[in-house]
Amino acid sequence: MKRETIPFKRPAYLQKMNSSVRTHFERATSLPVFLSSSNTLNLEDRKTVVRQALLLIEQNYAHLPLKRAMHAIDPVQRLKLLLQTLEFGEETSMPPETEFHHEMTDTFMSLRDLHTNYLLPDPFRNMTAFLPFMVEDYFEGKERRYLVSHVSPGFSHPTFGPGVEVVYWNGMPIEKAVLNNAARYAGSNREARLARGVQTLTTRALIIAAAPSEEWVIIGYRTVDGELKEIRFDWMVNPPLPDAAEVDSRQQDLAHMMTTGLDLEQDLIQQMRKALFAPQVIKAQKQVAVKLASGATLSDLDSTLPHIFQARTVTTPSGTFGYLRIFTFSHQDVPGFINEFMRLITLLPEEGLMLDVRSNGGGIIMNGEYLLQLLTPHLIEPEPVQFINTPLNLMICKNAPREVALDPWIESLKQALQSGASFSAGFPISETRACNQIGQRYFGPVVLIVDSLCYSTTDIFAAGFQDHNIGPVLGTDGTTGAGGANVWTHSIFSQLLTGADSPYKPLPKGTSLRVAVRRTLRVGRRAGTPVEDFGVIPDERHFLTRNDLLNKNQDLINRAGAILSTLPVRKLKIRSEKFATNQVGFTVDVQGITRIDVYVAERPIESIDIKLNQTAFTLSTTAETPRPLEIRAYDGNELVGRYRAEI
């Protein structure tokens, strides 16, 4: 019997969207209308997809031994069984394409790895399903509750809006609905799955996650006056914003794409949420682009990258501090990313810095690791990464173009047969020299704020922050998302091994695959510990409050301020004046520093005890080429500051 379809009526709120995104949402359609356009993979297409997935999981996937042990799964056998079913099948008796997508998605989700994905073909690959509101969780005492924190600016309702408590979801208690939803997603630990279960209640990236089973949802909610009510919303489908992460790397720089650590689903969801709930950011991006193109200057804390950084000064009961939010590390201009971060932190109060990376799904690994040097006097050791030992990974490293720098892993991969080692030796993706080239630029105390939606490069950044003892880590969850890997798409493998004998075959009709190819290991006192599945455990825990969700994280910021107020404040300011006699005079103003040691071209020049928080010295500039100057600052015998420049 033919299924009856309810006629699509365009929701009124879509017509009232902010002008900066209204045109973008003109393509929005209902879920049933969208699903009626899918069904593109024939039998041979499906076989190709499964064969290529089997190849990547069995021969390239870095976490396969860990996932088999930790989650008691066998994705290789599951894919082999699916392939056998397809090879004995016939075109006329194929199950619906949605059933194939579900089996592939479920197999990859069982890995609990947000790096390793089956990416659905057109029309799913460019679409996101959404509802016009956001649900977030908070704690009242020890009880977790669920609140509508944002609604789309175009949506209005007399009783449903920010501040209402969600108590039922399609007739199911909200706690159970979140758990059921979390079970469908691939978070590496329970905290990460719960966070994803809440996030995807209202926003889903269809390239990775199955489309909602229901065409609409009925929300049971408690109004701000305490009255229980219900409201219905239809699922809508629309592309994310154009600047969402590219799924296919073929049109991008290969070397950069090989250094990616990104939770693609999180990136796509955040892009859709920005359009729905923060269209002012999109407007700001356009305004900044126009100003920069015309040569106009921005006000001090207005970022040239407003979709990445948000800086402000915050006042708390414990004092006034700097606050800097990093929304993503996904920016291919690495020097531009680092320079903008450096510019902003030097404009913020020196008494302490709150660095907030919550819900940051990662991006370019160097963006995360190069930042660390700006916050500490200690030398940065970038995280080493390892391939799993397979003949195919050895072949890739041996045949890779020199510019992608896979040579260091070849020797240990060659020795695998004799050594029996499961993994190659570990080498960093980020250059150690570049991780220490700039030196420290912020000398005050720093607290890092994380949650369980931090993933990939953000996990690497948080691990490096903790492993180098830069400052306390404050978490709104019990751990970060625990994504410890460098991720490659299928097209990267295809570019590294070309020709008729390459095992990597073209994928049909827009399908794609991603796999965690190099696992990351921690350094310092946790050296050798995988980031995957373990993540970064915060030093301090803050349970988000209702006030946090409705008032710009006020309680969280106050907690971070209280932590910063217990840490020593140090300042190191250097002013220089060039004299006519080939000499440069330096004046050094300090706080919390008792001695400085001066080095030029890595050779010690002078050691100065500081009195009254100021000192001065003079250096010769007779050399024909600039020489590196380094000033190491001490409190007693403890290294507390390191300044670098050229003279």
XYZ file of C-alpha atoms in Angstrom:
647
model
C 0.000 0.000 0.000
C 1.342 3.406 -0.944
C 2.240 5.481 2.081
C 0.249 8.681 2.507
C 2.414 11.788 2.779
C 1.284 14.854 4.678
C 1.598 17.927 2.415
C 4.618 20.080 3.228
C 3.822 23.483 4.696
C 6.825 25.754 5.092
C 7.214 26.821 8.768
C 6.668 30.527 9.344
C 9.950 30.959 11.212
C 11.930 30.231 8.023
C 10.456 33.371 6.464
C 11.579 35.446 9.452
C 15.205 34.317 9.656
C 17.904 36.921 10.105
C 18.712 38.662 6.813
C 22.284 37.317 6.851
C 21.027 33.703 6.542
C 17.470 33.996 5.170
C 18.499 33.256 1.595
C 20.461 30.220 2.741
C 17.359 28.694 4.338
C 15.197 29.160 1.248
C 16.216 25.619 0.253
C 14.947 24.071 3.483
C 12.475 21.248 3.004
C 10.686 18.684 5.143
C 12.265 15.350 6.033
C 9.824 13.165 4.020
C 10.217 15.336 0.917
C 13.995 15.116 1.253
C 14.033 11.333 1.775
C 11.912 10.779 -1.323
C 14.858 11.997 -3.432
C 17.354 9.406 -2.131
C 18.151 6.008 -3.654
C 21.211 6.163 -5.859
C 23.513 3.213 -5.037
C 23.144 0.079 -7.162
C 24.483 -3.346 -6.171
C 27.979 -2.822 -7.618
C 28.187 0.562 -5.917
C 27.427 -1.032 -2.570
C 30.035 -3.749 -3.078
C 32.663 -1.132 -3.898
C 31.846 0.856 -0.771
C 32.089 -2.207 1.489
C 35.349 -3.430 -0.091
C 36.966 -0.034 0.382
C 35.676 0.235 3.952
C 37.089 -3.207 4.702
C 40.461 -2.167 3.272
C 40.682 0.973 5.408
C 39.547 -0.690 8.637
C 41.700 -3.810 8.256
C 44.860 -2.230 6.826
C 44.948 1.462 7.832
C 42.878 1.952 10.982
C 45.217 2.868 13.838
C 42.831 2.051 16.692
C 41.606 -1.381 15.570
C 43.348 -3.393 18.364
C 42.223 -0.884 21.008
C 38.614 -0.846 19.818
C 38.404 -4.625 19.621
C 39.684 -4.922 23.187
C 37.832 -2.011 24.782
C 34.427 -2.424 23.127
C 34.391 -6.163 22.288
C 33.584 -5.585 18.610
C 34.709 -7.050 15.286
C 34.048 -4.531 12.503
C 36.187 -6.479 10.027
C 34.051 -9.605 10.337
C 30.889 -7.522 10.176
C 31.990 -5.910 6.897
C 33.019 -9.278 5.465
C 29.579 -10.691 6.219
C 27.903 -7.690 4.616
C 30.088 -8.074 1.526
C 29.231 -11.769 1.285
C 25.521 -10.935 1.418
C 25.956 -8.428 -1.402
C 28.024 -10.790 -3.549
C 25.306 -13.432 -3.399
C 22.553 -10.867 -3.926
C 20.823 -9.645 -7.061
C 19.960 -6.139 -8.189
C 16.236 -6.846 -8.195
C 16.185 -8.164 -4.634
C 18.337 -5.500 -2.973
C 17.008 -4.085 0.297
C 16.261 -0.341 0.340
C 19.283 1.916 0.203
C 18.438 3.332 3.623
C 18.901 -0.170 5.059
C 22.383 -0.381 3.513
C 23.272 3.046 4.901
C 22.019 1.997 8.317
C 24.180 -1.147 8.342
C 27.284 0.761 7.248
C 26.649 3.590 9.692
C 25.984 1.175 12.546
C 29.209 -0.716 11.823
C 31.272 2.458 11.920
C 29.432 3.827 14.959
C 30.286 0.621 16.841
C 33.925 1.763 16.763
C 32.974 4.716 18.986
C 35.406 6.824 17.009
C 34.253 10.168 15.629
C 37.239 10.244 13.272
C 36.316 7.030 11.497
C 33.168 7.414 9.438
C 31.096 6.118 6.593
C 30.066 9.284 4.745
C 26.764 8.954 2.934
C 26.367 9.897 -0.748
C 24.251 12.607 -2.296
C 21.764 13.876 -1.304
C 22.702 13.143 2.337
C 26.294 14.398 2.174
C 25.370 18.071 1.985
C 22.410 18.135 4.345
C 21.650 18.707 8.010
C 18.361 17.954 9.768
C 17.330 20.542 12.335
C 14.712 21.875 14.709
C 14.567 25.620 15.495
C 15.759 25.358 19.100
C 18.701 24.065 21.121
C 18.573 21.814 24.182
C 21.394 21.824 26.738
C 21.806 20.047 30.046
C 22.648 21.503 33.434
C 22.660 20.373 37.052
C 20.401 21.273 39.906
C 22.188 19.761 42.851
C 23.129 16.282 41.634
C 20.207 16.038 39.219
C 20.746 16.566 35.503
C 18.062 18.659 33.809
C 17.410 19.736 30.223
C 16.699 23.285 29.151
C 15.871 25.117 25.943
C 18.816 27.530 25.824
C 18.320 29.093 22.376
C 15.621 29.436 19.730
C 16.097 30.652 16.188
C 15.577 34.446 15.963
C 12.785 33.849 13.437
C 10.811 31.600 15.813
C 8.364 32.972 18.368
C 5.823 31.318 20.651
C 3.900 32.586 23.688
C 5.248 29.943 26.106
C 8.049 28.003 24.359
C 11.388 29.793 24.416
C 14.714 30.036 26.252
C 14.380 28.923 29.859
C 11.665 26.287 29.483
C 12.559 22.857 30.838
C 12.206 19.870 28.513
C 10.657 16.923 30.366
C 9.334 14.642 27.586
C 10.453 13.822 24.062
C 7.871 12.066 21.906
C 6.148 10.811 25.036
C 9.387 9.469 26.535
C 11.014 10.946 29.662
C 13.797 13.190 28.405
C 16.505 11.317 30.350
C 15.636 8.085 28.547
C 15.358 9.830 25.187
C 18.874 11.239 25.615
C 20.274 7.812 26.542
C 18.579 6.195 23.549
C 19.916 8.901 21.277
C 23.409 8.661 22.775
C 23.516 4.931 22.007
C 23.315 5.757 18.286
C 26.462 7.879 18.336
C 30.164 7.184 18.403
C 31.523 9.047 21.421
C 34.702 7.466 22.765
C 33.469 7.458 26.375
C 30.177 7.713 28.225
C 30.496 11.463 28.828
C 31.098 12.081 25.121
C 28.161 9.899 24.075
C 25.807 11.652 26.498
C 26.912 15.051 25.210
C 26.335 13.891 21.638
C 22.978 12.459 22.676
C 21.872 15.904 23.874
C 23.383 17.807 20.949
C 21.757 15.651 18.271
C 18.279 15.867 19.746
C 17.769 18.919 17.537
C 20.588 18.961 14.943
C 21.945 16.048 12.880
C 24.538 15.938 10.120
C 23.005 13.467 7.656
C 26.321 12.674 6.002
C 27.282 10.672 9.113
C 24.181 10.036 11.201
C 21.012 8.267 10.187
C 18.111 10.550 9.352
C 15.556 10.851 12.167
C 13.070 7.973 12.242
C 10.238 10.353 13.070
C 9.076 13.117 10.740
C 8.151 15.372 13.632
C 8.708 15.508 17.380
C 6.371 16.372 20.222
C 8.051 18.141 23.115
C 6.647 18.054 26.621
C 7.965 21.096 28.469
C 7.549 23.006 31.698
C 7.072 26.736 31.185
C 8.855 29.337 33.295
C 5.584 29.550 35.271
C 5.711 25.810 36.019
C 2.899 24.764 33.684
C 3.264 21.550 31.626
C 2.586 21.969 27.900
C 3.273 20.255 24.571
C 4.427 21.550 21.210
C 5.096 19.873 17.868
C 7.992 20.577 15.475
C 8.596 19.135 12.010
C 12.119 18.056 11.155
C 13.543 20.305 8.438
C 16.503 19.608 6.146
C 18.941 22.175 4.749
C 22.631 22.394 3.812
C 25.050 23.735 6.435
C 26.773 27.029 5.804
C 29.222 27.053 2.889
C 32.246 27.485 5.184
C 31.658 24.141 6.938
C 34.587 21.710 6.756
C 35.140 20.186 3.344
C 34.312 16.478 3.318
C 36.392 15.674 0.255
C 40.015 16.766 0.324
C 40.679 16.433 -3.411
C 40.313 20.165 -3.963
C 42.461 21.110 -0.977
C 46.141 21.133 -0.143
C 47.201 17.514 0.427
C 49.848 18.282 3.038
C 47.362 20.269 5.151
C 44.658 17.632 4.815
C 47.101 14.994 6.035
C 47.574 16.982 9.259
C 43.888 17.191 10.124
C 42.351 16.195 13.418
C 38.665 17.062 13.088
C 35.323 15.773 14.296
C 33.467 16.373 11.025
C 30.017 15.836 12.518
C 30.654 18.368 15.270
C 31.944 20.886 12.739
C 28.849 20.544 10.550
C 26.500 20.785 13.534
C 28.253 23.894 14.823
C 27.994 25.527 11.404
C 24.253 24.872 11.292
C 23.813 26.125 14.848
C 25.708 29.285 14.010
C 23.250 29.965 11.182
C 20.227 29.144 13.347
C 21.147 30.778 16.639
C 24.055 33.177 16.046
C 23.538 34.788 12.632
C 25.232 37.895 14.020
C 28.541 35.995 13.783
C 27.978 35.476 10.058
C 27.176 39.161 9.705
C 30.361 40.011 11.628
C 32.419 37.783 9.314
C 31.125 39.685 6.295
C 31.715 43.063 7.936
C 35.269 42.137 8.929
C 36.025 40.967 5.391
C 34.775 44.280 3.975
C 36.767 46.335 6.512
C 39.990 44.421 5.933
C 39.581 44.640 2.163
C 39.174 48.416 2.405
C 42.174 48.815 4.699
C 40.087 49.864 7.702
C 41.223 48.911 11.195
C 39.221 46.909 13.707
C 38.717 47.801 17.347
C 41.204 46.053 19.623
C 39.259 42.945 20.658
C 37.324 42.549 17.414
C 38.868 39.491 15.807
C 39.846 39.290 12.163
C 38.568 35.709 12.474
C 35.253 36.168 14.349
C 34.063 32.654 13.477
C 37.137 31.270 15.280
C 37.961 33.647 18.142
C 35.857 35.652 20.581
C 37.794 37.777 23.073
C 36.520 39.924 25.932
C 37.340 41.137 29.402
C 35.261 39.581 32.199
C 34.711 40.826 35.731
C 34.184 38.250 38.483
C 34.010 38.385 42.297
C 37.671 37.276 42.231
C 38.918 39.975 39.866
C 39.035 41.050 36.236
C 40.470 38.624 33.680
C 40.746 37.917 29.981
C 38.413 35.457 28.283
C 39.126 33.937 24.880
C 36.867 31.409 23.173
C 38.293 29.235 20.382
C 35.438 27.736 18.369
C 37.549 25.690 15.956
C 41.134 24.903 14.938
C 39.979 24.373 11.355
C 41.831 27.147 9.523
C 44.373 26.352 6.822
C 46.364 29.582 7.215
C 48.381 28.397 10.211
C 50.527 31.563 10.595
C 47.386 33.704 10.328
C 45.685 31.623 13.025
C 48.674 31.849 15.395
C 49.212 35.574 14.821
C 45.580 36.436 15.528
C 45.593 34.379 18.735
C 48.839 36.082 19.777
C 47.434 39.539 19.030
C 44.310 38.936 21.096
C 45.994 37.471 24.194
C 48.410 40.404 24.404
C 45.435 42.802 24.509
C 43.691 40.987 27.372
C 44.309 41.632 31.098
C 47.622 40.256 32.374
C 46.101 39.103 35.681
C 44.810 35.868 34.160
C 43.363 34.279 31.038
C 40.387 31.934 30.628
C 40.874 29.889 27.478
C 37.554 28.257 26.537
C 37.631 25.459 23.935
C 34.309 23.786 24.756
C 32.507 22.179 21.803
C 35.576 22.682 19.608
C 35.762 19.686 17.260
C 39.368 20.309 16.206
C 40.955 21.098 12.854
C 44.572 21.514 11.738
C 46.837 19.847 14.319
C 49.609 22.477 14.019
C 47.132 25.220 14.970
C 46.613 23.491 18.298
C 50.205 22.551 19.063
C 51.867 25.800 17.927
C 49.662 27.824 20.308
C 51.054 26.162 23.416
C 54.428 27.965 23.304
C 52.675 31.330 23.636
C 51.439 30.407 27.120
C 54.460 28.836 28.843
C 58.200 29.365 29.369
C 58.856 25.657 28.925
C 59.866 24.026 25.667
C 56.981 22.300 23.903
C 57.215 18.649 22.948
C 54.586 17.940 20.264
C 52.669 14.687 20.545
C 54.150 11.759 18.613
C 51.867 9.818 16.279
C 52.046 6.184 15.184
C 50.830 4.132 12.240
C 49.558 0.635 12.863
C 52.069 -1.805 11.373
C 50.716 -3.168 8.083
C 52.337 -3.759 4.668
C 49.925 -1.260 3.132
C 50.896 1.529 5.527
C 54.555 0.829 4.730
C 53.790 1.065 1.016
C 52.035 4.399 1.549
C 54.975 5.869 3.464
C 57.516 4.650 0.890
C 55.564 6.038 -2.063
C 54.404 9.327 -0.531
C 55.633 12.581 -2.096
C 58.521 14.126 -0.167
C 56.504 17.240 0.713
C 54.098 15.231 2.887
C 56.995 13.997 5.064
C 56.207 10.351 5.854
C 59.867 9.223 5.691
C 60.424 9.074 9.489
C 57.980 6.173 9.892
C 59.467 3.931 7.175
C 62.277 2.301 9.163
C 60.110 1.094 12.061
C 57.393 -0.114 9.665
C 60.049 -2.141 7.822
C 61.152 -3.721 11.107
C 57.638 -4.798 12.070
C 57.997 -8.351 10.749
C 61.091 -8.959 12.885
C 60.065 -6.948 15.942
C 56.447 -8.051 16.114
C 55.504 -4.516 17.167
C 51.886 -3.544 16.614
C 52.741 0.082 15.907
C 55.446 2.075 14.209
C 57.747 4.381 16.098
C 56.177 7.698 17.061
C 57.083 11.007 15.436
C 55.278 14.353 15.692
C 53.218 15.926 12.931
C 54.044 19.417 14.201
C 57.695 20.409 13.830
C 59.399 20.674 17.228
C 61.295 23.770 16.078
C 58.093 25.536 15.013
C 56.454 24.588 18.331
C 59.138 26.673 20.092
C 60.061 29.313 17.526
C 57.964 32.232 18.797
C 58.197 31.721 22.540
C 55.963 32.929 25.334
C 53.702 35.934 24.798
C 51.259 35.698 27.718
C 52.945 35.612 31.129
C 49.961 35.595 33.480
C 48.150 32.496 34.790
C 45.941 30.557 32.378
C 43.028 28.181 32.977
C 41.746 25.963 30.164
C 37.997 25.232 30.019
C 36.963 21.977 28.305
C 33.982 19.663 27.897
C 33.262 16.247 26.394
C 32.577 17.747 22.955
C 36.238 18.782 22.694
C 37.698 16.432 20.119
C 40.684 15.624 17.964
C 43.038 18.622 17.636
C 41.289 20.095 20.683
C 42.049 16.895 22.612
C 45.667 17.194 21.472
C 45.766 20.843 22.547
C 44.219 20.065 25.952
C 46.596 17.140 26.490
C 49.583 19.343 25.613
C 48.309 22.083 27.931
C 48.090 19.596 30.804
C 51.265 17.654 29.974
C 53.352 20.856 29.934
C 51.812 22.094 33.211
C 50.670 25.359 31.637
C 47.779 25.735 34.056
C 44.714 24.041 35.557
C 42.169 22.351 33.286
C 38.572 23.116 34.279
C 35.963 20.763 32.829
C 32.190 20.975 32.600
C 32.275 17.200 32.015
C 34.389 14.428 33.495
C 36.659 14.146 30.456
C 37.228 15.522 26.980
C 35.880 13.736 23.896
C 38.956 11.472 23.694
C 39.710 11.682 19.990
C 43.389 10.902 19.665
C 44.316 10.648 16.009
C 45.192 12.186 12.698
C 42.342 11.475 10.269
C 42.572 10.930 6.502
C 39.787 10.673 3.962
C 39.655 7.910 1.357
C 40.663 10.425 -1.311
C 43.948 11.107 0.518
C 44.846 7.414 0.346
C 43.910 7.461 -3.346
C 46.278 10.367 -3.969
C 49.138 8.716 -2.087
C 48.845 5.416 -3.977
C 47.885 5.989 -7.593
C 47.815 3.799 -10.676
C 45.927 0.722 -11.817
C 47.467 -1.482 -9.117
C 46.397 0.799 -6.249
C 44.010 -0.972 -3.858
C 42.116 2.303 -3.400
C 39.304 2.462 -5.949
C 37.015 5.423 -6.682
C 33.972 5.565 -4.451
C 30.586 5.917 -6.170
C 28.173 8.840 -6.266
C 29.620 11.036 -3.553
C 30.153 8.390 -0.876
C 33.336 8.723 1.141
C 35.169 7.206 4.085
C 37.367 8.628 6.842
C 39.694 6.727 9.112
C 41.979 7.494 12.051
C 45.318 6.625 10.455
C 47.878 7.809 13.032
C 47.193 7.599 16.756
C 48.481 10.272 19.131
C 50.393 9.654 22.361
C 50.762 11.959 25.315
C 54.074 13.384 26.549
C 55.536 14.425 29.896
C 54.612 12.333 32.912
C 51.829 10.649 30.925
C 54.188 9.809 28.049
C 52.993 6.926 25.878
C 49.348 7.058 26.988
C 46.944 7.101 24.017
C 44.557 10.041 23.878
C 41.922 7.880 22.142
C 39.138 6.664 24.457
C 40.907 8.120 27.535
C 40.929 11.818 26.726
C 42.007 14.519 29.153
C 40.646 14.376 32.690
C 40.155 17.905 34.066
C 41.937 19.021 37.226
C 38.749 20.762 38.392
C 35.059 20.096 37.636
C 32.259 22.625 37.263
C 28.678 21.430 36.889
C 26.878 23.822 34.561
C 23.940 25.667 36.098
C 20.731 27.100 34.724
C 22.334 30.508 35.144
C 25.240 29.385 32.935
C 22.942 28.392 30.088
C 20.850 31.550 30.182
C 23.476 34.157 31.149
C 26.621 33.559 29.109
C 28.232 30.981 31.423
C 28.372 33.395 34.342
C 28.852 30.775 37.083
C 31.468 28.947 35.013
C 33.390 32.179 34.447
C 33.199 33.015 38.155
C 34.596 29.554 38.950
C 37.447 30.047 36.483
C 38.120 33.471 38.013
C 38.299 31.949 41.485
C 40.905 29.457 40.231
C 42.967 32.172 38.525
C 42.934 34.313 41.668
C 44.872 31.608 43.541
C 47.711 31.535 40.980
C 50.749 33.842 40.920
C 50.554 36.775 38.505
C 53.715 37.386 36.516
C 54.475 40.134 34.043
C 57.375 40.529 31.649
C 57.456 43.604 29.422
C 60.424 44.458 27.227
C 60.980 47.852 25.619
C 63.870 48.537 23.274
C 65.612 51.691 22.013
C 68.188 51.717 19.232
C 71.294 53.884 19.726
C 73.442 55.379 16.988
C 76.498 53.386 18.108
C 75.208 50.000 16.856
C 73.711 49.247 20.232
C 70.196 48.541 21.474
C 69.095 49.369 24.975
C 66.451 47.203 26.667
C 64.250 48.135 29.610
C 62.582 45.214 31.364
C 59.538 45.658 33.633
C 58.483 42.636 35.660
C 56.191 41.311 38.356
C 56.769 38.063 40.238
C 60.252 37.709 38.700
C 63.574 37.973 40.585
C 66.164 37.324 37.855
C 66.593 37.348 34.100
C 69.224 35.566 32.007
C 69.983 37.034 28.592
C 71.001 34.881 25.612
C 71.962 35.958 22.099
C 72.256 33.323 19.358
C 71.769 30.712 22.111
C 74.888 31.909 23.985
C 74.627 33.315 27.555
C 75.380 37.041 27.717
C 74.289 38.306 31.110
C 72.442 37.313 34.306
C 70.701 40.154 36.141
C 69.103 40.155 39.588
C 66.041 42.395 39.574
C 65.170 44.942 42.226
C 62.099 47.175 42.288
C 60.522 45.242 39.383
C 62.720 46.823 36.695
C 66.133 46.455 35.095
C 67.966 47.445 31.920
C 70.791 46.196 29.702
C 72.450 47.024 26.388
C 73.420 44.733 23.499
C 75.610 45.213 20.447
C 73.984 44.977 17.004
C 77.135 44.803 14.876
C 76.161 41.468 13.268
C 75.132 41.723 9.611
C 72.112 39.436 10.026
C 69.497 39.444 12.811
C 70.331 37.272 15.803
C 67.863 35.541 18.129
C 67.484 37.160 21.534
C 66.095 35.121 24.412
C 65.330 36.376 27.894
C 64.655 33.702 30.506
C 62.871 34.928 33.614
C 63.101 33.244 37.021
C 61.355 33.448 40.357
C 64.124 32.144 42.571
C 65.330 29.106 40.643
C 62.005 28.434 38.900
C 61.751 29.300 35.209
C 58.571 31.394 34.909
C 58.982 33.342 31.664
C 60.696 33.136 28.293
C 60.747 36.010 25.798
C 62.103 35.702 22.256
C 62.832 38.260 19.542
C 65.451 39.119 16.939
C 68.042 41.901 17.167
